[in-house]
GROMACS .gro file of C-alpha atoms in nm:
model
  314
    1MET     CA    1   0.000   0.000   0.000
    2ASP     CA    2   0.143   0.334  -0.107
    3PHE     CA    3   0.109   0.633   0.122
    4GLU     CA    4   0.145   0.999   0.041
    5TYR     CA    5   0.409   1.173   0.246
    6ILE     CA    6   0.262   1.267   0.586
    7ARG     CA    7   0.324   1.620   0.712
    8GLY     CA    8   0.131   1.633   1.036
    9ILE     CA    9   0.106   1.780   1.382
   10THR     CA   10  -0.087   1.656   1.687
   11PHE     CA   11  -0.334   1.927   1.784
   12ALA     CA   12  -0.453   1.979   2.144
   13PRO     CA   13  -0.383   1.621   2.260
   14PHE     CA   14  -0.629   1.486   2.517
   15ALA     CA   15  -0.831   1.809   2.501
   16GLU     CA   16  -1.093   1.833   2.772
   17ARG     CA   17  -1.457   1.904   2.697
   18GLY     CA   18  -1.518   2.242   2.539
   19VAL     CA   19  -1.163   2.317   2.424
   20LEU     CA   20  -1.215   2.236   2.057
   21SER     CA   21  -1.540   2.432   2.037
   22ARG     CA   22  -1.368   2.762   2.117
   23GLU     CA   23  -1.295   3.007   1.840
   24THR     CA   24  -0.934   3.023   1.960
   25ALA     CA   25  -0.893   2.655   1.866
   26LYS     CA   26  -1.002   2.725   1.508
   27GLU     CA   27  -0.770   3.025   1.492
   28SER     CA   28  -0.484   2.813   1.619
   29LEU     CA   29  -0.550   2.537   1.365
   30ARG     CA   30  -0.548   2.790   1.082
   31ALA     CA   31  -0.220   2.929   1.211
   32MET     CA   32  -0.075   2.579   1.235
   33LYS     CA   33  -0.143   2.511   0.868
   34GLU     CA   34  -0.029   2.852   0.746
   35ARG     CA   35   0.288   2.873   0.953
   36THR     CA   36   0.415   2.514   0.916
   37GLY     CA   37   0.273   2.392   0.586
   38ALA     CA   38   0.125   2.087   0.760
   39ASP     CA   39  -0.131   1.899   0.555
   40THR     CA   40  -0.246   1.666   0.833
   41VAL     CA   41  -0.382   1.718   1.183
   42LEU     CA   42  -0.385   1.434   1.434
   43LEU     CA   43  -0.655   1.445   1.702
   44ALA     CA   44  -0.614   1.228   2.012
   45PRO     CA   45  -0.935   1.188   2.213
   46GLY     CA   46  -0.836   1.090   2.565
   47GLY     CA   47  -0.987   0.802   2.756
   48VAL     CA   48  -0.908   0.771   3.126
   49GLN     CA   49  -0.873   0.488   3.374
   50LYS     CA   50  -0.800   0.535   3.743
   51THR     CA   51  -0.474   0.340   3.766
   52ALA     CA   52  -0.257   0.116   3.549
   53GLN     CA   53  -0.446  -0.183   3.694
   54SER     CA   54  -0.798  -0.051   3.638
   55VAL     CA   55  -1.015  -0.223   3.378
   56GLU     CA   56  -1.269   0.052   3.308
   57ILE     CA   57  -1.186   0.321   3.052
   58ARG     CA   58  -1.408   0.628   3.060
   59TYR     CA   59  -1.450   0.873   2.773
   60ASP     CA   60  -1.782   1.027   2.870
   61THR     CA   61  -1.665   1.278   3.132
   62GLU     CA   62  -1.550   1.640   3.125
   63ARG     CA   63  -1.196   1.514   3.078
   64THR     CA   64  -1.276   1.409   2.719
   65MET     CA   65  -1.393   1.618   2.423
   66SER     CA   66  -1.756   1.559   2.335
   67ASP     CA   67  -1.841   1.367   2.020
   68ARG     CA   68  -2.021   1.667   1.880
   69GLU     CA   69  -1.730   1.907   1.921
   70LEU     CA   70  -1.488   1.647   1.785
   71MET     CA   71  -1.696   1.597   1.472
   72GLU     CA   72  -1.746   1.970   1.425
   73PHE     CA   73  -1.371   2.026   1.459
   74ILE     CA   74  -1.299   1.751   1.208
   75SER     CA   75  -1.538   1.922   0.967
   76TYR     CA   76  -1.358   2.251   1.021
   77ALA     CA   77  -1.016   2.089   0.965
   78LYS     CA   78  -1.141   1.940   0.641
   79SER     CA   79  -1.273   2.280   0.533
   80LEU     CA   80  -0.909   2.393   0.557
   81GLU     CA   81  -0.817   2.099   0.333
   82LEU     CA   82  -0.636   1.921   0.613
   83LYS     CA   83  -0.629   1.544   0.637
   84VAL     CA   84  -0.744   1.413   0.975
   85PHE     CA   85  -0.596   1.121   1.168
   86ILE     CA   86  -0.772   0.996   1.484
   87LYS     CA   87  -0.570   0.834   1.764
   88PRO     CA   88  -0.781   0.749   2.073
   89THR     CA   89  -0.536   0.735   2.363
   90VAL     CA   90  -0.586   0.610   2.718
   91ASN     CA   91  -0.421   0.774   3.019
   92CYS     CA   92  -0.418   0.694   3.392
   93LEU     CA   93  -0.572   0.946   3.629
   94ASN     CA   94  -0.306   0.881   3.893
   95GLY     CA   95  -0.032   0.994   3.653
   96THR     CA   96   0.114   0.653   3.569
   97TRP     CA   97   0.226   0.644   3.208
   98ARG     CA   98  -0.003   0.430   2.990
   99ALA     CA   99   0.291   0.210   2.888
  100HIS     CA  100   0.272   0.052   3.235
  101ILE     CA  101  -0.088  -0.068   3.207
  102ASN     CA  102  -0.049  -0.439   3.281
  103PHE     CA  103  -0.220  -0.744   3.430
  104PHE     CA  104  -0.137  -1.106   3.513
  105ASP     CA  105  -0.101  -1.314   3.198
  106GLU     CA  106  -0.290  -1.598   3.366
  107ASP     CA  107  -0.626  -1.509   3.518
  108VAL     CA  108  -0.641  -1.508   3.897
  109PRO     CA  109  -0.975  -1.488   4.083
  110CYS     CA  110  -1.044  -1.147   4.239
  111GLU     CA  111  -0.765  -0.982   4.035
  112PRO     CA  112  -0.819  -0.751   3.734
  113LYS     CA  113  -0.786  -0.933   3.403
  114TRP     CA  114  -0.660  -0.862   3.053
  115SER     CA  115  -0.993  -0.979   2.914
  116GLU     CA  116  -1.181  -0.716   3.116
  117TRP     CA  117  -0.944  -0.439   3.015
  118PHE     CA  118  -0.943  -0.529   2.645
  119ALA     CA  119  -1.325  -0.538   2.646
  120SER     CA  120  -1.328  -0.177   2.769
  121TYR     CA  121  -1.039  -0.072   2.543
  122THR     CA  122  -1.213  -0.223   2.240
  123GLN     CA  123  -1.533  -0.033   2.319
  124PHE     CA  124  -1.326   0.287   2.351
  125GLN     CA  125  -1.149   0.233   2.018
  126LEU     CA  126  -1.461   0.131   1.828
  127HIS     CA  127  -1.648   0.438   1.948
  128TYR     CA  128  -1.394   0.662   1.776
  129ALA     CA  129  -1.348   0.429   1.480
  130GLN     CA  130  -1.717   0.480   1.404
  131ILE     CA  131  -1.666   0.858   1.421
  132ALA     CA  132  -1.360   0.829   1.197
  133GLU     CA  133  -1.568   0.638   0.942
  134ARG     CA  134  -1.860   0.880   0.961
  135MET     CA  135  -1.631   1.180   0.917
  136HIS     CA  136  -1.416   1.022   0.645
  137CYS     CA  137  -1.094   1.056   0.843
  138GLU     CA  138  -0.784   0.957   0.649
  139MET     CA  139  -0.633   0.726   0.913
  140PHE     CA  140  -0.725   0.555   1.239
  141ILE     CA  141  -0.449   0.478   1.490
  142ALA     CA  142  -0.556   0.219   1.746
  143GLY     CA  143  -0.378   0.362   2.048
  144CYS     CA  144  -0.040   0.486   2.157
  145GLU     CA  145   0.262   0.351   2.348
  146MET     CA  146   0.088   0.060   2.520
  147VAL     CA  147   0.421  -0.113   2.580
  148MET     CA  148   0.325  -0.364   2.850
  149ALA     CA  149   0.008  -0.459   2.660
  150GLU     CA  150   0.169  -0.517   2.321
  151HIS     CA  151   0.267  -0.880   2.391
  152ARG     CA  152  -0.104  -0.973   2.405
  153GLU     CA  153  -0.092  -1.050   2.036
  154GLN     CA  154  -0.426  -1.224   1.991
  155GLU     CA  155  -0.617  -0.945   2.166
  156TRP     CA  156  -0.457  -0.684   1.941
  157ARG     CA  157  -0.528  -0.886   1.630
  158LYS     CA  158  -0.893  -0.918   1.728
  159LEU     CA  159  -0.912  -0.545   1.806
  160ILE     CA  160  -0.771  -0.450   1.465
  161GLY     CA  161  -1.017  -0.687   1.301
  162ASP     CA  162  -1.306  -0.534   1.496
  163ILE     CA  163  -1.196  -0.184   1.396
  164ARG     CA  164  -1.193  -0.284   1.029
  165LYS     CA  165  -1.559  -0.385   1.055
  166VAL     CA  166  -1.660  -0.024   1.126
  167TYR     CA  167  -1.376   0.184   0.976
  168HIS     CA  168  -1.265   0.125   0.620
  169GLY     CA  169  -0.963   0.354   0.588
  170PRO     CA  170  -0.598   0.278   0.672
  171VAL     CA  171  -0.538   0.145   1.024
  172SER     CA  172  -0.216   0.188   1.221
  173TYR     CA  173  -0.090   0.153   1.577
  174ASN     CA  174   0.160   0.388   1.746
  175THR     CA  175   0.419   0.189   1.940
  176ASP     CA  176   0.672   0.361   2.163
  177LYS     CA  177   1.033   0.453   2.092
  178TYR     CA  178   1.274   0.159   2.100
  179GLN     CA  179   0.981  -0.087   2.074
  180GLU     CA  180   0.931  -0.113   1.698
  181HIS     CA  181   1.101  -0.455   1.678
  182ASN     CA  182   0.904  -0.597   1.970
  183VAL     CA  183   0.557  -0.578   1.816
  184LYS     CA  184   0.480  -0.917   1.654
  185TRP     CA  185   0.150  -0.828   1.487
  186TRP     CA  186   0.251  -0.553   1.243
  187ASP     CA  187   0.122  -0.769   0.958
  188CYS     CA  188  -0.240  -0.693   1.059
  189VAL     CA  189  -0.213  -0.312   1.025
  190ASP     CA  190  -0.177  -0.109   0.706
  191VAL     CA  191   0.107   0.113   0.822
  192ILE     CA  192   0.360   0.087   1.106
  193SER     CA  193   0.406   0.393   1.326
  194SER     CA  194   0.601   0.480   1.637
  195SER     CA  195   0.707   0.763   1.865
  196GLY     CA  196   1.037   0.896   1.734
  197TYR     CA  197   1.189   1.056   2.042
  198TYR     CA  198   1.551   0.965   1.978
  199PRO     CA  199   1.864   1.148   2.096
  200ALA     CA  200   1.997   1.393   1.838
  201ASP     CA  201   2.311   1.192   1.763
  202ASP     CA  202   2.149   0.846   1.772
  203TRP     CA  203   1.905   0.869   1.482
  204GLU     CA  204   2.110   0.663   1.236
  205ASN     CA  205   2.144   0.370   1.478
  206GLN     CA  206   1.774   0.368   1.558
  207LEU     CA  207   1.667   0.400   1.196
  208ASP     CA  208   1.890   0.106   1.103
  209ARG     CA  209   1.702  -0.101   1.361
  210ILE     CA  210   1.358   0.021   1.249
  211GLU     CA  211   1.445  -0.040   0.884
  212ASN     CA  212   1.487  -0.409   0.961
  213VAL     CA  213   1.130  -0.416   1.095
  214VAL     CA  214   0.993  -0.236   0.791
  215GLU     CA  215   1.171  -0.477   0.557
  216LYS     CA  216   1.042  -0.778   0.751
  217TYR     CA  217   0.677  -0.675   0.736
  218GLN     CA  218   0.686  -0.486   0.404
  219LYS     CA  219   0.467  -0.208   0.537
  220PRO     CA  220   0.484   0.171   0.504
  221PHE     CA  221   0.619   0.353   0.809
  222PHE     CA  222   0.585   0.698   0.963
  223PHE     CA  223   0.647   0.860   1.300
  224ALA     CA  224   0.306   0.915   1.461
  225GLU     CA  225   0.482   1.128   1.722
  226THR     CA  226   0.818   1.300   1.728
  227GLY     CA  227   0.959   1.615   1.881
  228CYS     CA  228   1.193   1.776   2.130
  229MET     CA  229   1.146   2.036   2.400
  230SER     CA  230   1.317   2.373   2.383
  231THR     CA  231   1.500   2.294   2.706
  232VAL     CA  232   1.871   2.253   2.777
  233GLY     CA  233   1.941   1.877   2.776
  234SER     CA  234   1.624   1.775   2.595
  235SER     CA  235   1.806   1.682   2.274
  236LEU     CA  236   1.973   1.401   2.471
  237ARG     CA  237   1.644   1.278   2.619
  238PRO     CA  238   1.369   1.409   2.389
  239ASN     CA  239   1.119   1.159   2.529
  240ASP     CA  240   1.155   1.299   2.883
  241TRP     CA  241   0.913   1.586   2.940
  242GLU     CA  242   1.044   1.619   3.297
  243VAL     CA  243   1.389   1.738   3.187
  244GLU     CA  244   1.467   2.046   3.393
  245GLY     CA  245   1.676   2.323   3.244
  246ASP     CA  246   1.678   2.668   3.097
  247VAL     CA  247   1.502   2.750   2.773
  248SER     CA  248   1.716   2.668   2.469
  249LEU     CA  249   1.551   2.747   2.140
  250SER     CA  250   1.869   2.655   1.953
  251GLU     CA  251   1.887   2.306   2.106
  252GLN     CA  252   1.533   2.230   1.988
  253GLU     CA  253   1.614   2.375   1.645
  254GLU     CA  254   1.929   2.166   1.606
  255TRP     CA  255   1.749   1.849   1.718
  256TYR     CA  256   1.488   1.897   1.448
  257LYS     CA  257   1.756   1.957   1.184
  258LYS     CA  258   1.936   1.635   1.275
  259ALA     CA  259   1.616   1.431   1.301
  260PHE     CA  260   1.484   1.549   0.965
  261HIS     CA  261   1.821   1.502   0.796
  262ALA     CA  262   1.826   1.140   0.914
  263MET     CA  263   1.466   1.077   0.807
  264GLU     CA  264   1.513   1.221   0.460
  265LYS     CA  265   1.788   0.972   0.382
  266ARG     CA  266   1.540   0.686   0.431
  267PRO     CA  267   1.276   0.676   0.157
  268TRP     CA  268   1.078   0.413   0.350
  269ILE     CA  269   0.989   0.678   0.609
  270ARG     CA  270   0.666   0.829   0.482
  271GLY     CA  271   0.662   1.137   0.699
  272ALA     CA  272   0.598   1.241   1.056
  273VAL     CA  273   0.340   1.383   1.294
  274LEU     CA  274   0.498   1.629   1.536
  275TRP     CA  275   0.417   1.672   1.905
  276SER     CA  276   0.238   1.911   1.945
  277TRP     CA  277   0.036   2.232   1.882
  278ASN     CA  278  -0.163   2.420   2.145
  279PRO     CA  279  -0.532   2.507   2.091
  280SER     CA  280  -0.469   2.862   2.206
  281LEU     CA  281  -0.172   3.073   2.098
  282GLY     CA  282  -0.024   3.370   2.277
  283SER     CA  283   0.227   3.612   2.131
  284GLU     CA  284   0.538   3.487   1.957
  285GLU     CA  285   0.749   3.665   2.217
  286GLU     CA  286   0.574   3.473   2.494
  287ALA     CA  287   0.618   3.148   2.302
  288LYS     CA  288   0.995   3.194   2.291
  289GLY     CA  289   0.998   3.169   2.669
  290HIS     CA  290   0.822   2.833   2.676
  291ARG     CA  291   1.037   2.525   2.727
  292TYR     CA  292   0.793   2.253   2.621
  293TYR     CA  293   0.752   2.072   2.285
  294GLU     CA  294   0.555   2.337   2.098
  295ILE     CA  295   0.731   2.497   1.800
  296TYR     CA  296   0.506   2.799   1.750
  297GLY     CA  297   0.709   3.119   1.739
  298LYS     CA  298   1.039   2.934   1.786
  299PRO     CA  299   1.325   2.884   1.536
  300ALA     CA  300   1.227   2.516   1.504
  301GLU     CA  301   0.905   2.625   1.335
  302ALA     CA  302   1.096   2.739   1.025
  303VAL     CA  303   1.289   2.409   1.019
  304VAL     CA  304   0.960   2.220   1.027
  305LYS     CA  305   0.813   2.424   0.744
  306GLN     CA  306   1.117   2.358   0.527
  307PHE     CA  307   1.093   1.985   0.602
  308PHE     CA  308   0.724   1.971   0.520
  309GLU     CA  309   0.782   2.159   0.194
  310ARG     CA  310   1.059   1.918   0.094
  311GLY     CA  311   0.832   1.628   0.186
  312GLU     CA  312   0.617   1.702  -0.117
  313ARG     CA  313   0.909   1.602  -0.337
  314LEU     CA  314   1.029   1.298  -0.147
   0.00000   0.00000   0.00000
């Protein structure tokens, strides 16, 4: 399956109810397209469970965008001629990273079970797969960075099959950095994707490893997430949002240059979705003082635009 080059950005990830219905969100999306040249917006509706060992995933509370505002925002994005990817993502309310969601592999009475969790996770994914189908979204990504769950191969295969019954576009799954070779069920998705948070000087080594996976499964590949904070030290640990340091716009800029240079030498990489873009933008001067992943108003923004423009010709 051939894929057009993906030039995307994740917009307002895990937005709470009401965020996407504000006029500022529409203004920000317009600015995102105009300033970066992105042709794709990724929306990540957030489901929540209490802890990493809870088996109920909720997506009907104030913590999650409403279906109506999600669909209206998708319609608006499409009116701007943006492609829309949907990636429903579960998070733990107690702050534990979703990668640590895990249960006993053999059922034990009175203990939470994989079967219970996957039943809830499947309901969560199918809810948004139906919206993706109704709104003609260009891709559905069945979750993100579920590292401890990925070995449950049969459950994932069944989930992907269930998604295909209601959504008829391309289906992917976003594994975490360093995990691309550990997923054994890539053959059942249309495109492989992962989170590309690799140290600035380690891209070639990691892409060599990922290339072996792509060759094995003969699937297209893109980075469903990638980025680096504008913080001193972040280029060495771009996956670590808790890095403490002064603002360094140049370190973020240089990380993007190195990452894109490495990607462009590999024609099997079919683009990237960057992390991330805020639903409300302040002044550019204010933005230059922010040390998180956003690129708005920072030197990295121009690097991204150049990369996306070159992507048309790759």
